[in-house]
Coordinates of C-alpha atoms in Angstrom, one line a residue:
M1 CA -85.3 -89.6 81.1
A2 CA -83.0 -91.8 83.2
A3 CA -82.0 -89.6 86.1
G4 CA -84.2 -90.9 88.9
K5 CA -83.1 -92.9 91.9
G6 CA -85.9 -95.5 91.8
T7 CA -86.1 -95.6 95.5
R8 CA -89.2 -97.7 95.7
L9 CA -87.2 -100.7 94.3
K10 CA -85.0 -100.6 97.4
S11 CA -82.0 -101.6 95.2
R12 CA -78.5 -100.3 94.9
R13 CA -78.7 -100.6 91.1
P14 CA -80.3 -97.6 89.3
K15 CA -83.8 -98.5 88.3
V16 CA -83.1 -98.0 84.6
L17 CA -80.3 -100.5 84.7
H18 CA -82.4 -103.4 86.0
E19 CA -82.7 -106.0 83.2
V20 CA -85.5 -107.6 81.4
G21 CA -84.7 -110.1 78.7
G22 CA -80.9 -109.7 79.4
K23 CA -80.8 -105.9 78.6
P24 CA -81.2 -102.9 80.9
L25 CA -84.6 -101.2 80.8
L26 CA -83.1 -98.0 79.5
E27 CA -81.4 -99.8 76.6
Q28 CA -84.7 -101.2 75.5
V29 CA -86.3 -97.8 75.5
I30 CA -83.4 -96.3 73.6
R31 CA -83.6 -99.0 71.0
A32 CA -87.3 -98.3 70.5
A33 CA -86.4 -94.6 70.0
L34 CA -83.7 -95.4 67.6
A35 CA -86.2 -97.1 65.3
I36 CA -87.8 -93.7 64.9
A37 CA -84.8 -91.3 65.1
P38 CA -81.1 -91.4 64.6
A39 CA -78.8 -91.7 67.6
S40 CA -77.6 -88.1 67.1
D41 CA -81.2 -86.9 67.8
V42 CA -81.6 -88.9 71.0
T43 CA -80.6 -87.4 74.4
V44 CA -80.6 -89.4 77.6
I45 CA -81.0 -87.4 80.7
I46 CA -78.9 -89.0 83.4
G47 CA -78.4 -88.1 87.1
H48 CA -78.4 -90.7 89.8
E49 CA -75.3 -92.8 89.3
A50 CA -74.8 -90.9 86.0
D51 CA -71.5 -92.6 85.1
R52 CA -72.8 -96.0 85.6
V53 CA -76.0 -95.3 83.5
R54 CA -73.9 -93.6 80.8
G55 CA -71.5 -96.6 80.7
A56 CA -74.3 -99.0 80.2
V57 CA -75.8 -97.4 77.1
E58 CA -73.1 -95.2 75.5
H59 CA -72.4 -97.9 72.9
L60 CA -75.7 -96.9 71.3
G61 CA -74.2 -93.6 70.2
V62 CA -76.8 -91.3 71.9
N63 CA -76.2 -87.9 73.6
F64 CA -76.3 -87.3 77.3
A65 CA -77.5 -84.4 79.5
L66 CA -76.9 -84.3 83.2
Q67 CA -79.6 -83.6 85.8
S68 CA -77.4 -83.4 88.9
E69 CA -80.3 -82.8 91.2
Q70 CA -83.5 -84.8 90.6
R71 CA -86.3 -82.3 90.7
G72 CA -88.9 -83.8 88.4
T73 CA -89.7 -84.1 84.7
G74 CA -89.9 -80.4 83.9
H75 CA -86.5 -79.8 85.5
A76 CA -85.0 -82.8 83.6
I77 CA -86.1 -81.3 80.3
Q78 CA -84.7 -77.9 81.3
C79 CA -81.3 -79.6 82.0
A80 CA -81.4 -81.0 78.5
R81 CA -82.4 -77.7 76.9
E82 CA -79.0 -77.2 75.2
H83 CA -79.5 -80.5 73.4
L84 CA -83.2 -80.1 72.7
S85 CA -83.7 -76.5 71.7
R86 CA -82.5 -77.1 68.1
F87 CA -85.6 -79.2 67.5
D88 CA -89.1 -77.9 66.7
H89 CA -90.7 -80.8 68.6
I90 CA -89.4 -83.3 71.2
L91 CA -90.6 -86.6 72.5
V92 CA -90.0 -87.4 76.2
L93 CA -89.7 -91.1 77.0
S94 CA -89.3 -92.7 80.4
G95 CA -86.1 -94.8 80.7
D96 CA -88.0 -97.4 82.9
A97 CA -90.7 -98.2 80.3
P98 CA -89.1 -101.0 78.3
L99 CA -92.3 -102.2 76.6
I100 CA -92.7 -99.0 74.6
R101 CA -92.9 -99.9 71.0
P102 CA -91.5 -97.9 68.1
R103 CA -95.0 -97.9 66.6
T104 CA -96.4 -96.3 69.7
I105 CA -93.7 -93.6 69.6
A106 CA -94.4 -92.9 66.0
Q107 CA -98.2 -92.7 66.6
L108 CA -97.7 -90.2 69.4
R109 CA -95.4 -88.1 67.2
D110 CA -97.7 -88.2 64.3
F111 CA -100.8 -87.4 66.4
H112 CA -98.9 -84.5 68.1
L113 CA -97.8 -83.1 64.7
S114 CA -101.3 -83.5 63.1
E115 CA -103.0 -81.7 65.9
N116 CA -100.3 -78.9 65.9
A117 CA -100.3 -79.3 69.7
A118 CA -98.1 -77.6 72.2
M119 CA -98.1 -80.7 74.4
T120 CA -99.4 -84.2 73.9
I121 CA -99.6 -86.8 76.7
L122 CA -99.7 -90.5 76.1
T123 CA -102.4 -91.8 78.5
T124 CA -104.1 -95.1 79.0
I125 CA -107.0 -96.6 81.0
P126 CA -105.8 -99.8 82.7
P127 CA -108.1 -102.2 84.5
D128 CA -106.6 -101.1 87.8
P129 CA -105.1 -97.6 87.9
S130 CA -103.9 -97.9 91.5
G131 CA -100.4 -96.5 92.1
Y132 CA -100.5 -94.2 89.0
G133 CA -101.0 -90.5 88.6
R134 CA -104.4 -89.7 87.2
V135 CA -105.3 -87.5 84.3
I136 CA -108.1 -85.0 85.2
R137 CA -109.7 -83.6 82.2
K138 CA -111.3 -80.1 81.9
L139 CA -115.1 -80.3 82.3
S140 CA -115.6 -77.6 79.7
D141 CA -113.3 -79.3 77.1
P142 CA -112.7 -83.0 77.8
V143 CA -109.9 -83.2 75.2
E144 CA -107.8 -80.8 77.4
V145 CA -106.1 -81.9 80.5
A146 CA -106.8 -79.8 83.6
K147 CA -104.1 -81.5 85.8
I148 CA -102.3 -84.7 86.6
I149 CA -102.5 -85.8 90.2
E150 CA -100.2 -88.4 91.8
Q151 CA -102.0 -91.3 93.5
K152 CA -101.1 -90.2 97.0
A153 CA -102.6 -86.7 96.4
L154 CA -105.9 -87.9 95.0
T155 CA -109.1 -86.9 96.8
P156 CA -111.7 -89.6 97.5
D157 CA -113.7 -88.3 94.5
Q158 CA -110.7 -88.5 92.2
L159 CA -109.9 -92.1 93.1
S160 CA -112.7 -93.1 90.7
E161 CA -110.7 -91.5 87.8
K162 CA -109.3 -94.3 85.6
E163 CA -107.1 -92.5 83.0
I164 CA -103.4 -92.5 83.9
N165 CA -100.4 -90.6 82.8
S166 CA -97.8 -92.8 81.1
G167 CA -95.0 -90.3 81.7
I168 CA -94.5 -90.2 77.9
Y169 CA -95.0 -86.8 76.2
A170 CA -94.5 -84.8 73.0
F171 CA -93.9 -81.1 73.1
A172 CA -93.5 -78.2 70.7
A173 CA -90.1 -77.0 71.7
K174 CA -90.6 -73.2 71.4
P175 CA -93.6 -72.9 73.8
L176 CA -92.1 -75.4 76.1
F177 CA -88.8 -73.5 76.6
A178 CA -90.6 -70.1 76.6

């Protein structure tokens, strides 16, 4: 996913085009994905400054889907449905997460498939979860996620939750698109 504006950066450059180590964030994420899947199976969802983002990474041979109005992750995936519905399972990566490693992507994929899950969320428990959406688990089944709540919407009780949503997911395509 690379369609967002990245307004918190207060920059004219799209967030995914900021560079680390001389390469755009998005290119680093795509290269990690390309270690797992061929370019023909990778679709980049673009939106804000779409032409500029496309131009920065089209040399990698990936596909593009347009999310002309930025209305969140679910909407972005729906905008790419034409590209994604041919797959049994899809992985969703954030274009602004350049430190994702191919090994982590493969482990998420393999876990998702071994569990025969409809959805798998990559989460973590950082030393300081401030600023991140929190994963709230079901009390009756702590493996299942009840909800994900953004930092600004957390109640005082929920502020003590430490597990965060990385924004990286695996989905079984059929139930997702149903």
